[in-house]
Tab-separated table of C-alpha atoms in Angstrom:
chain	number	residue	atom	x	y	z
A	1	UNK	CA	0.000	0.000	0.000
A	2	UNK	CA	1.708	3.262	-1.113
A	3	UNK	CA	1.311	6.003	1.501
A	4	UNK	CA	-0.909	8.039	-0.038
A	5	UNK	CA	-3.497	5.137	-0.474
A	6	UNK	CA	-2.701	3.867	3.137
A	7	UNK	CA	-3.482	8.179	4.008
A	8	UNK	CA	-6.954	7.731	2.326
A	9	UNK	CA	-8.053	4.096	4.080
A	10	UNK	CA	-7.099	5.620	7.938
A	11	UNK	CA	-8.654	9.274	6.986
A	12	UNK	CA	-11.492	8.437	4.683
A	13	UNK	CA	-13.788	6.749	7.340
A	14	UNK	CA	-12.866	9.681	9.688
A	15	UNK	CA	-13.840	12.228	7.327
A	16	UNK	CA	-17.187	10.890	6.042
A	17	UNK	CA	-18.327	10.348	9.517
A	18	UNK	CA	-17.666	13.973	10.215
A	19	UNK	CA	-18.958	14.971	7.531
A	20	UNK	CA	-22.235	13.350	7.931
A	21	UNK	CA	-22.146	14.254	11.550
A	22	UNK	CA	-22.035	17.738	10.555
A	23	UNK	CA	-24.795	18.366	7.898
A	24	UNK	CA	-27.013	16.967	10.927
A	25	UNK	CA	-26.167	18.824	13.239
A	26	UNK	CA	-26.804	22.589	11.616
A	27	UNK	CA	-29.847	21.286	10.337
A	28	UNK	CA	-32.988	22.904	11.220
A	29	UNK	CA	-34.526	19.441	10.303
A	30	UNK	CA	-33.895	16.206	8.569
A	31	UNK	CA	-35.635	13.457	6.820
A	32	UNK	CA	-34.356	9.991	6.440
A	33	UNK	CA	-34.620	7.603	4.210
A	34	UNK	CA	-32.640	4.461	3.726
A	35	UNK	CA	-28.860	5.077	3.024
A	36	UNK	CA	-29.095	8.721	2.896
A	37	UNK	CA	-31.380	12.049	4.895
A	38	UNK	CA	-32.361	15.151	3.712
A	39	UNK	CA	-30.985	18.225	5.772
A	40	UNK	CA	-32.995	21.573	5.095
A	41	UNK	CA	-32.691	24.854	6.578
A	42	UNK	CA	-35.685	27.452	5.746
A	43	UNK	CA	-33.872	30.364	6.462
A	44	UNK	CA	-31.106	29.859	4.332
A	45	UNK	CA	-33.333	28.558	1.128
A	46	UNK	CA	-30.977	29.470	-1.210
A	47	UNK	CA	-27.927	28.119	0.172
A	48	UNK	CA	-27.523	24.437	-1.127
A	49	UNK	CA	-24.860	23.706	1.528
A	50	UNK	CA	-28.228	24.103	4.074
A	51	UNK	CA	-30.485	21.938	1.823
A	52	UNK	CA	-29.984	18.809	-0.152
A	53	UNK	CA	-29.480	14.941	0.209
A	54	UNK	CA	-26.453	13.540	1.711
A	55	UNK	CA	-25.631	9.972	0.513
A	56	UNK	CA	-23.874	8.267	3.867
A	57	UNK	CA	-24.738	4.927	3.231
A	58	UNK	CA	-25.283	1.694	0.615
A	59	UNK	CA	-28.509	3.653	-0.733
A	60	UNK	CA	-30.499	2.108	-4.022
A	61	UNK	CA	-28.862	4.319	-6.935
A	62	UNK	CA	-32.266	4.075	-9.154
A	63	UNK	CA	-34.376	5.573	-4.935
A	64	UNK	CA	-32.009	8.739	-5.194
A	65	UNK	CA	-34.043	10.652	-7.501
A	66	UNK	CA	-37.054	9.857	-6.205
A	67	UNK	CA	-35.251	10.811	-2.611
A	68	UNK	CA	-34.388	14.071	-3.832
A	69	UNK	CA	-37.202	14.653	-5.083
A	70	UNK	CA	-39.765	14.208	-2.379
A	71	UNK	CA	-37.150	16.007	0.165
A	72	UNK	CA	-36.250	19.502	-2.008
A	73	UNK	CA	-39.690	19.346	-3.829
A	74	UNK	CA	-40.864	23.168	-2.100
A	75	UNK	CA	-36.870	24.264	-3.429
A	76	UNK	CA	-36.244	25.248	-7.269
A	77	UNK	CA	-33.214	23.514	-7.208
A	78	UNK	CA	-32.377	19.319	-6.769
A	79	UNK	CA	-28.722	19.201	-4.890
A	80	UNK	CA	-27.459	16.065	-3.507
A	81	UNK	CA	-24.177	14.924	-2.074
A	82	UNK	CA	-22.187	10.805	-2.163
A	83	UNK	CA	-19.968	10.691	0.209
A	84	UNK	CA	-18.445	6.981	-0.998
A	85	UNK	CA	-17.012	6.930	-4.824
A	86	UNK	CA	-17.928	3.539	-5.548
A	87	UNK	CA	-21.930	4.272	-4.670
A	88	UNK	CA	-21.658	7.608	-6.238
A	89	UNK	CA	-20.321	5.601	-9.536
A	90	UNK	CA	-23.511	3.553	-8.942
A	91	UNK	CA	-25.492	6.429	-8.738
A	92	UNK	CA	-24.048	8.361	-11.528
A	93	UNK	CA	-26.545	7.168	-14.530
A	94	UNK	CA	-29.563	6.742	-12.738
A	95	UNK	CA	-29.174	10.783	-11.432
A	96	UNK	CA	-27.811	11.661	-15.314
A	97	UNK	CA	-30.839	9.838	-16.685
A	98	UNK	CA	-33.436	12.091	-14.077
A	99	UNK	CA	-31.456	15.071	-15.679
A	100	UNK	CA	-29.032	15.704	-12.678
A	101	UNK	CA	-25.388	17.399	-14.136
A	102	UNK	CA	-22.313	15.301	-11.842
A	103	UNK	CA	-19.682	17.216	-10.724
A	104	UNK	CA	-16.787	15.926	-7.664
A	105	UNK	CA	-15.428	17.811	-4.503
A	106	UNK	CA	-11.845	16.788	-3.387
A	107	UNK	CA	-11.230	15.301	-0.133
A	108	UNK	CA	-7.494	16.351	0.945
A	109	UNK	CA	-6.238	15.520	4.493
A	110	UNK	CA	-3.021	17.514	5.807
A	111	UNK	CA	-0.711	15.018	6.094
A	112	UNK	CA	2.572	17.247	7.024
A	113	UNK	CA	3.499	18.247	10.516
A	114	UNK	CA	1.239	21.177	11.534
A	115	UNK	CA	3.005	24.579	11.094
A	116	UNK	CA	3.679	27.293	13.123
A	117	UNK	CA	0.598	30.111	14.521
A	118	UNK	CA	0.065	32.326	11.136
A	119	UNK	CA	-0.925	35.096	13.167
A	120	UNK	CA	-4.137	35.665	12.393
A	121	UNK	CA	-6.915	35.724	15.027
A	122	UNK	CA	-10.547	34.540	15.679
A	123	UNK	CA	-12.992	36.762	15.013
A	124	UNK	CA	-16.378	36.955	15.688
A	125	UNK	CA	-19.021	36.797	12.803
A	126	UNK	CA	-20.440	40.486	12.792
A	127	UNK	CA	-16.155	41.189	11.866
A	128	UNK	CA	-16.929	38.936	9.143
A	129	UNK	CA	-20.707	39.828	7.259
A	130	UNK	CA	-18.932	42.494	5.503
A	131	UNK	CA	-16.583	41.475	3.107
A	132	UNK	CA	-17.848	37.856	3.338
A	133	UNK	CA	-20.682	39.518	0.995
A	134	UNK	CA	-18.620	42.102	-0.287
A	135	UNK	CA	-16.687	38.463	-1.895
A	136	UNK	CA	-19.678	36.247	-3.110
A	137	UNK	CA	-20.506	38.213	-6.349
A	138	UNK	CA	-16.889	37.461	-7.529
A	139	UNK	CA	-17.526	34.004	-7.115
A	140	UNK	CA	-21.023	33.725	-7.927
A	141	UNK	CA	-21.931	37.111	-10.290
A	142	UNK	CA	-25.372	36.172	-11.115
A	143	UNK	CA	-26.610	35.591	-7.808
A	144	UNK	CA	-29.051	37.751	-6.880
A	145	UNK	CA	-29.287	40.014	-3.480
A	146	UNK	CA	-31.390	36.801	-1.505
A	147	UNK	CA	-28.883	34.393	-2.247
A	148	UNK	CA	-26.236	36.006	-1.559
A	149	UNK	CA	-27.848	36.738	1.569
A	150	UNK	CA	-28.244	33.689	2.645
A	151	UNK	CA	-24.463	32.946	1.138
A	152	UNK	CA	-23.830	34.674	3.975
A	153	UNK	CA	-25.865	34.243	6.522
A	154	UNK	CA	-25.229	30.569	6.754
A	155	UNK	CA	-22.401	30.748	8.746
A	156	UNK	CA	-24.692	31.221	11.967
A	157	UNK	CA	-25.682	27.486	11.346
A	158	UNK	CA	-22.274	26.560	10.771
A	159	UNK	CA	-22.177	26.938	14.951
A	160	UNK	CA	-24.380	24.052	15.088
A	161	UNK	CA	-21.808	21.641	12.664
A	162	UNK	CA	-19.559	20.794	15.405
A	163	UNK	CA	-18.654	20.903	18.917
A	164	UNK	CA	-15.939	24.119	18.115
A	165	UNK	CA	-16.401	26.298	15.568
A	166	UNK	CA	-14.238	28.865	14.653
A	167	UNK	CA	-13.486	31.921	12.297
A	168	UNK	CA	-9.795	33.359	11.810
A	169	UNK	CA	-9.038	36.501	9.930
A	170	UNK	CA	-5.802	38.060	8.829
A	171	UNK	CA	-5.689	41.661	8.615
A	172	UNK	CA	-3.787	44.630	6.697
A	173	UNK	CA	-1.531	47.104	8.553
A	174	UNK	CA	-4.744	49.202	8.127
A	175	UNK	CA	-7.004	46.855	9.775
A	176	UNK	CA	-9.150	45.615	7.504
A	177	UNK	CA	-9.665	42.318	6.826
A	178	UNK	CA	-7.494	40.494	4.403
A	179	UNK	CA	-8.531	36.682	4.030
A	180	UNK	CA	-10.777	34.748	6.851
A	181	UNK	CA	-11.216	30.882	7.418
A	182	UNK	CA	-13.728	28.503	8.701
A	183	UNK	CA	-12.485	25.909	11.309
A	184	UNK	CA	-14.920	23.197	12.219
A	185	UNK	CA	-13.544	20.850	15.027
A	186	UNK	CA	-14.488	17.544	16.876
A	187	UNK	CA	-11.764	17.156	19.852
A	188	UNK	CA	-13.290	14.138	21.295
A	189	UNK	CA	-12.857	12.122	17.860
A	190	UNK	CA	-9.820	14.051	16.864
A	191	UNK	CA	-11.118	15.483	13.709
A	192	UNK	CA	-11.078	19.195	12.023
A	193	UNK	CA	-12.317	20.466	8.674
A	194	UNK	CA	-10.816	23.852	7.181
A	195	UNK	CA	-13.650	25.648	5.252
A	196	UNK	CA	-14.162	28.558	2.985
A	197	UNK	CA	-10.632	30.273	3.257
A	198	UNK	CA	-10.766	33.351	0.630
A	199	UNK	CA	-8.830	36.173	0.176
A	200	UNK	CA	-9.942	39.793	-0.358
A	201	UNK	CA	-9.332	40.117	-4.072
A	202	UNK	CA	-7.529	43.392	-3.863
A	203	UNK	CA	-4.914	41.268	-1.150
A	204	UNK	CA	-4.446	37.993	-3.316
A	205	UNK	CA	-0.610	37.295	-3.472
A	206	UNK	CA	0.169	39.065	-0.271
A	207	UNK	CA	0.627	35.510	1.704
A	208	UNK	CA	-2.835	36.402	3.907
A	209	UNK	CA	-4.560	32.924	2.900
A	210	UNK	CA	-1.061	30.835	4.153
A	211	UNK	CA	-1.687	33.121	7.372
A	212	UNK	CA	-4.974	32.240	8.096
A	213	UNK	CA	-4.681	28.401	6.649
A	214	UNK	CA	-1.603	28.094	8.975
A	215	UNK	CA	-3.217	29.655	12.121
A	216	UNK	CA	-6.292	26.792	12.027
A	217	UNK	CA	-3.873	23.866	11.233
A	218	UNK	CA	-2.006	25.024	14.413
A	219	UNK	CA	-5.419	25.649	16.397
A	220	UNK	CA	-6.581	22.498	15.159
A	221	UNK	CA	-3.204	20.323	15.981
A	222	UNK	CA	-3.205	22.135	19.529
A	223	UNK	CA	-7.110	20.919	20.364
A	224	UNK	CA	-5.650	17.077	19.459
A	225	UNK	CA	-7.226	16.833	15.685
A	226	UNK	CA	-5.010	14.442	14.166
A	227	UNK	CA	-6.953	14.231	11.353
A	228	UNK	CA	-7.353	17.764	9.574
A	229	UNK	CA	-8.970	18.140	5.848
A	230	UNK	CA	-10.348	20.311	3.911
A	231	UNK	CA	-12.745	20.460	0.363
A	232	UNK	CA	-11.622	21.678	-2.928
A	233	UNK	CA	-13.306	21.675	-6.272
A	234	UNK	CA	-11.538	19.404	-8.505
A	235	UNK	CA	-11.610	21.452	-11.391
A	236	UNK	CA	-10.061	24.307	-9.532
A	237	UNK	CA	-6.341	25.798	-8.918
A	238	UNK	CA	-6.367	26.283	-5.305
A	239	UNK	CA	-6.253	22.345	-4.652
A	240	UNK	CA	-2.503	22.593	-6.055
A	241	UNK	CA	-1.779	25.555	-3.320
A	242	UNK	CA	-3.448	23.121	-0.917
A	243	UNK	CA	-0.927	20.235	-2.106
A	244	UNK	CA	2.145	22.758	-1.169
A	245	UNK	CA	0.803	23.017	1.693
A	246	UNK	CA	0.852	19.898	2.914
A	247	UNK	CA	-2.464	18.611	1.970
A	248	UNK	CA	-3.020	15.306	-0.155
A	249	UNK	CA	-6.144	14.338	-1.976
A	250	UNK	CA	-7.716	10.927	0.025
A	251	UNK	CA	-11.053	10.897	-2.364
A	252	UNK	CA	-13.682	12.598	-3.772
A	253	UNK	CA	-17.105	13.527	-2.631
A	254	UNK	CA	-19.978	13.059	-5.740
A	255	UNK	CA	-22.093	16.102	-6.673
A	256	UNK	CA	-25.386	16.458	-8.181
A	257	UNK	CA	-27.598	19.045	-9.231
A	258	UNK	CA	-30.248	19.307	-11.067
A	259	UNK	CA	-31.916	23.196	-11.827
């Protein structure tokens, strides 16, 4: 077993289960059915992250539609999530056939030595609502005022996710906030997720993100997370930045969507 592979078999499990654990938890409800639930959130409607159907378990490919269906029915949008590869490859034609577009997140676990503190500190939320929305229309420039709202606005249910949630900013000589991070961590199973680090577009390639992506792996490494990871779209540069810094892709977490 080469030690990337042997990476993704001790981490995988680790990650899926907090993954799962986490959609749960900053639910404002859920619906189960067999090998997957529903999570929804009616206050942040637009925000797929707060509404779809996560795929934890061996679920019947040809049921997902229908799953997805009945759950997001009220929602103009069909979003659902596989957490295992070889059931999303099972589910893959039956979600194409029901008109759903398949798309894959990267799972990457830090598997270097944690570094030092970055220096940036935790802020609280209100610090945050500013240029978090001042950001989303870069990333999303069709969006319209409501979703980027709740875009946004999310991140108060993100305190639900997990037992110690965290956001870090760096900041400019002046003050004003240069990149932030999400850091969502389970102590008592030893796991941490890194989450939406950006970078204030006028302060890209001033070293901010390495500040704040440095501060949570040393946060995280210091509350006894052994296991630290982070997503990344596949199709996306910032998953090579992640692999210089110490992060290597373990798997892949299925996306489908269907507008």
């Amino acid at each position: 077993m080469t030690p990337t592979s042997a990476t993704a078999a001790s981490e995988l499990p680790r990650v899926h289960r907090f993954l799962s654990d986490f959609s749960r938890r900053q639910a404002a409800r859920t619906v189960d059915f067999p090998g997957a639930f529903a999570v929804l959130d009616d206050a942040y409607r637009h925000s797929r992250g707060n509404n779809h159907v996560l795929v934890d378990g061996a679920v019947d490919p040809e049921a997902l539609p229908g799953y997805v269906e009945e759950a997001l029915a009220h929602l103009p949008y069909r979003f659902s999530y596989v957490l295992d590869e070889t059931v999303a490859a099972a589910c893959r034609a039956p979600m194409e056939r029901a008109g759903y577009r398949h798309a894959a997140t990267v799972l990457m676990a830090h598997t270097g030595p944690a570094p030092e503190h970055g220096g940036a500190r935790e802020v609280d939320f209100d610090e945050l609502r500013e240029p978090v929305a001042a950001s989303w229309p870069r990333f999303a420039p069709q969006a319209p005022p409501e979703h980027i709202r709740d875009l946004v606005e999310r991140r108060v249910a993100r305190r639900r996710g997990a037992d110690d949630v965290r956001f870090f900013a760096a900041h400019t000589p002046a003050g004003e906030v240069a990149a932030w991070v999400d850091l969502y961590m389970d102590p008592a199973t030893g796991v941490a997720q890194i989450e939406d680090l950006v970078t204030v577009e006028a302060h890209l390639g001033r070293g901010y993100a390495g500040r704040v992506l440095d501060t949570a792996l040393r946060v995280a490494s210091d509350a006894g997370c052994s296991t630290r990871f982070l997503t990344a779209f596949a199709e996306d540069w910032p998953r090579h930045w992640y692999g210089r810094k110490g992060f290597t892709a373990i798997g892949s977490v299925a996306r489908f969507e269907r507008v």
